[in-house]
PDB file of C-alpha atoms in Angstrom:
ATOM      1  CA  MET D1047    -124.203  60.481-176.333  1.00 85.00           C
ATOM      2  CA  ALA D1048    -121.986  63.259-174.957  1.00 95.00           C
ATOM      3  CA  VAL D1049    -122.824  66.613-173.373  1.00 98.00           C
ATOM      4  CA  TYR D1050    -120.817  69.444-174.940  1.00 98.00           C
ATOM      5  CA  GLU D1051    -119.767  72.273-172.917  1.00 98.00           C
ATOM      6  CA  ILE D1052    -118.148  75.342-174.590  1.00 98.00           C
ATOM      7  CA  SER D1053    -116.661  78.087-172.285  1.00 97.00           C
ATOM      8  CA  MET D1054    -116.076  81.472-173.980  1.00 96.00           C
ATOM      9  CA  THR D1055    -115.099  85.009-172.936  1.00 95.00           C
ATOM     10  CA  THR D1056    -117.464  87.776-173.996  1.00 92.00           C
ATOM     11  CA  GLU D1057    -117.456  91.458-173.291  1.00 92.00           C
ATOM     12  CA  ASP D1058    -119.587  90.806-170.276  1.00 93.00           C
ATOM     13  CA  GLY D1059    -117.150  88.068-169.031  1.00 93.00           C
ATOM     14  CA  PRO D1060    -117.066  84.276-169.133  1.00 95.00           C
ATOM     15  CA  VAL D1061    -120.057  82.468-170.512  1.00 96.00           C
ATOM     16  CA  THR D1062    -120.595  78.658-170.771  1.00 97.00           C
ATOM     17  CA  TYR D1063    -122.839  77.043-173.318  1.00 97.00           C
ATOM     18  CA  ARG D1064    -124.246  73.486-173.263  1.00 97.00           C
ATOM     19  CA  PRO D1065    -126.036  73.263-176.618  1.00 98.00           C
ATOM     20  CA  ASP D1066    -128.669  70.542-177.260  1.00 96.00           C
ATOM     21  CA  ASP D1067    -127.661  70.419-180.738  1.00 97.00           C
ATOM     22  CA  LEU D1068    -123.875  70.926-181.310  1.00 97.00           C
ATOM     23  CA  ASP D1069    -124.056  71.322-185.195  1.00 97.00           C
ATOM     24  CA  GLU D1070    -126.840  73.846-184.993  1.00 97.00           C
ATOM     25  CA  TRP D1071    -125.162  75.887-182.289  1.00 97.00           C
ATOM     26  CA  LEU D1072    -121.864  75.979-184.238  1.00 97.00           C
ATOM     27  CA  ASP D1073    -123.825  77.123-187.364  1.00 97.00           C
ATOM     28  CA  GLU D1074    -125.438  79.915-185.292  1.00 97.00           C
ATOM     29  CA  MET D1075    -122.068  80.948-183.876  1.00 95.00           C
ATOM     30  CA  GLY D1076    -120.254  80.894-187.211  1.00 96.00           C
ATOM     31  CA  LEU D1077    -118.017  78.081-186.105  1.00 97.00           C
ATOM     32  CA  GLU D1078    -117.183  74.796-187.993  1.00 97.00           C
ATOM     33  CA  ILE D1079    -115.738  71.380-187.393  1.00 98.00           C
ATOM     34  CA  GLN D1080    -112.195  70.767-188.523  1.00 97.00           C
ATOM     35  CA  GLY D1081    -111.773  67.048-188.204  1.00 98.00           C
ATOM     36  CA  TYR D1082    -112.145  64.694-185.381  1.00 98.00           C
ATOM     37  CA  ASN D1083    -109.913  63.851-182.487  1.00 98.00           C
ATOM     38  CA  GLU D1084    -107.910  60.569-183.058  1.00 96.00           C
ATOM     39  CA  ASN D1085    -105.158  61.035-180.377  1.00 95.00           C
ATOM     40  CA  PRO D1086    -104.688  57.488-178.932  1.00 94.00           C
ATOM     41  CA  ARG D1087    -103.090  58.915-175.839  1.00 96.00           C
ATOM     42  CA  GLN D1088    -106.221  60.660-174.794  1.00 96.00           C
ATOM     43  CA  ARG D1089    -109.261  59.124-172.937  1.00 96.00           C
ATOM     44  CA  GLU D1090    -111.544  56.832-174.919  1.00 96.00           C
ATOM     45  CA  GLU D1091    -114.462  59.411-174.413  1.00 97.00           C
ATOM     46  CA  LEU D1092    -112.456  61.964-176.533  1.00 98.00           C
ATOM     47  CA  GLN D1093    -111.859  59.655-179.356  1.00 97.00           C
ATOM     48  CA  GLY D1094    -113.893  60.731-182.385  1.00 97.00           C
ATOM     49  CA  GLN D1095    -114.904  63.991-180.896  1.00 98.00           C
ATOM     50  CA  PRO D1096    -114.961  67.080-183.277  1.00 98.00           C
ATOM     51  CA  LYS D1097    -112.208  69.558-183.334  1.00 98.00           C
ATOM     52  CA  ILE D1098    -113.544  73.066-183.624  1.00 98.00           C
ATOM     53  CA  VAL D1099    -111.948  76.010-185.478  1.00 97.00           C
ATOM     54  CA  GLY D1100    -111.058  78.735-183.082  1.00 96.00           C
ATOM     55  CA  LEU D1101    -111.556  76.646-179.950  1.00 97.00           C
ATOM     56  CA  TYR D1102    -109.309  74.545-177.898  1.00 97.00           C
ATOM     57  CA  GLY D1103    -110.341  70.957-177.120  1.00 97.00           C
ATOM     58  CA  PRO D1104    -111.816  68.438-176.985  1.00 98.00           C
ATOM     59  CA  PHE D1105    -111.171  68.228-173.223  1.00 97.00           C
ATOM     60  CA  TRP D1106    -112.461  65.831-170.713  1.00 97.00           C
ATOM     61  CA  GLY D1107    -115.088  67.280-168.405  1.00 96.00           C
ATOM     62  CA  ALA D1108    -116.113  64.357-166.179  1.00 96.00           C
ATOM     63  CA  TYR D1109    -119.637  62.657-166.252  1.00 97.00           C
ATOM     64  CA  THR D1110    -123.017  64.068-165.676  1.00 96.00           C
ATOM     65  CA  HIS D1111    -125.220  62.617-162.896  1.00 96.00           C
ATOM     66  CA  GLU D1112    -126.782  60.582-165.731  1.00 96.00           C
ATOM     67  CA  GLY D1113    -123.419  59.075-166.626  1.00 96.00           C
ATOM     68  CA  GLU D1114    -122.968  60.984-169.871  1.00 97.00           C
ATOM     69  CA  PRO D1115    -119.436  62.171-170.692  1.00 97.00           C
ATOM     70  CA  VAL D1116    -118.954  65.920-170.691  1.00 98.00           C
ATOM     71  CA  ILE D1117    -116.699  67.132-173.631  1.00 98.00           C
ATOM     72  CA  ARG D1118    -115.454  70.571-173.105  1.00 98.00           C
ATOM     73  CA  TYR D1119    -114.086  73.352-175.406  1.00 98.00           C
ATOM     74  CA  GLU D1120    -112.793  76.812-174.651  1.00 97.00           C
ATOM     75  CA  ASP D1121    -111.855  79.756-176.523  1.00 96.00           C
ATOM     76  CA  PRO D1122    -108.088  81.008-176.400  1.00 95.00           C
ATOM     77  CA  GLN D1123    -108.864  83.640-173.817  1.00 92.00           C
ATOM     78  CA  ARG D1124    -110.943  81.402-171.423  1.00 92.00           C
ATOM     79  CA  TYR D1125    -108.207  78.649-171.858  1.00 89.00           C
ATOM     80  CA  ARG D1126    -105.618  81.231-170.657  1.00 90.00           C
ATOM     81  CA  ASP D1127    -107.761  82.426-167.679  1.00 86.00           C
ATOM     82  CA  LEU D1128    -108.558  78.855-166.550  1.00 84.00           C
ATOM     83  CA  SER D1129    -104.885  77.739-166.983  1.00 85.00           C
ATOM     84  CA  GLN D1130    -103.339  80.267-164.729  1.00 80.00           C
TER      85      GLN D1130
END
């Protein structure tokens, strides 16, 4: 089981979401899955993770204290902000 972390820029600044149910959260946000990651050059934990329309990712985000992989996504503005 993976923990999903989505970092977005809002009018009030950056916000990070960690939804308990990714499918439900995507539906609430009006986002959808556009396939699944199959890049063999990326970490095993990223294989088969969803690609989300309008977000960059999946990215590796380390492990939780419980040993679960954190899979990150960023909106384009947040990606630019974090990449500088």
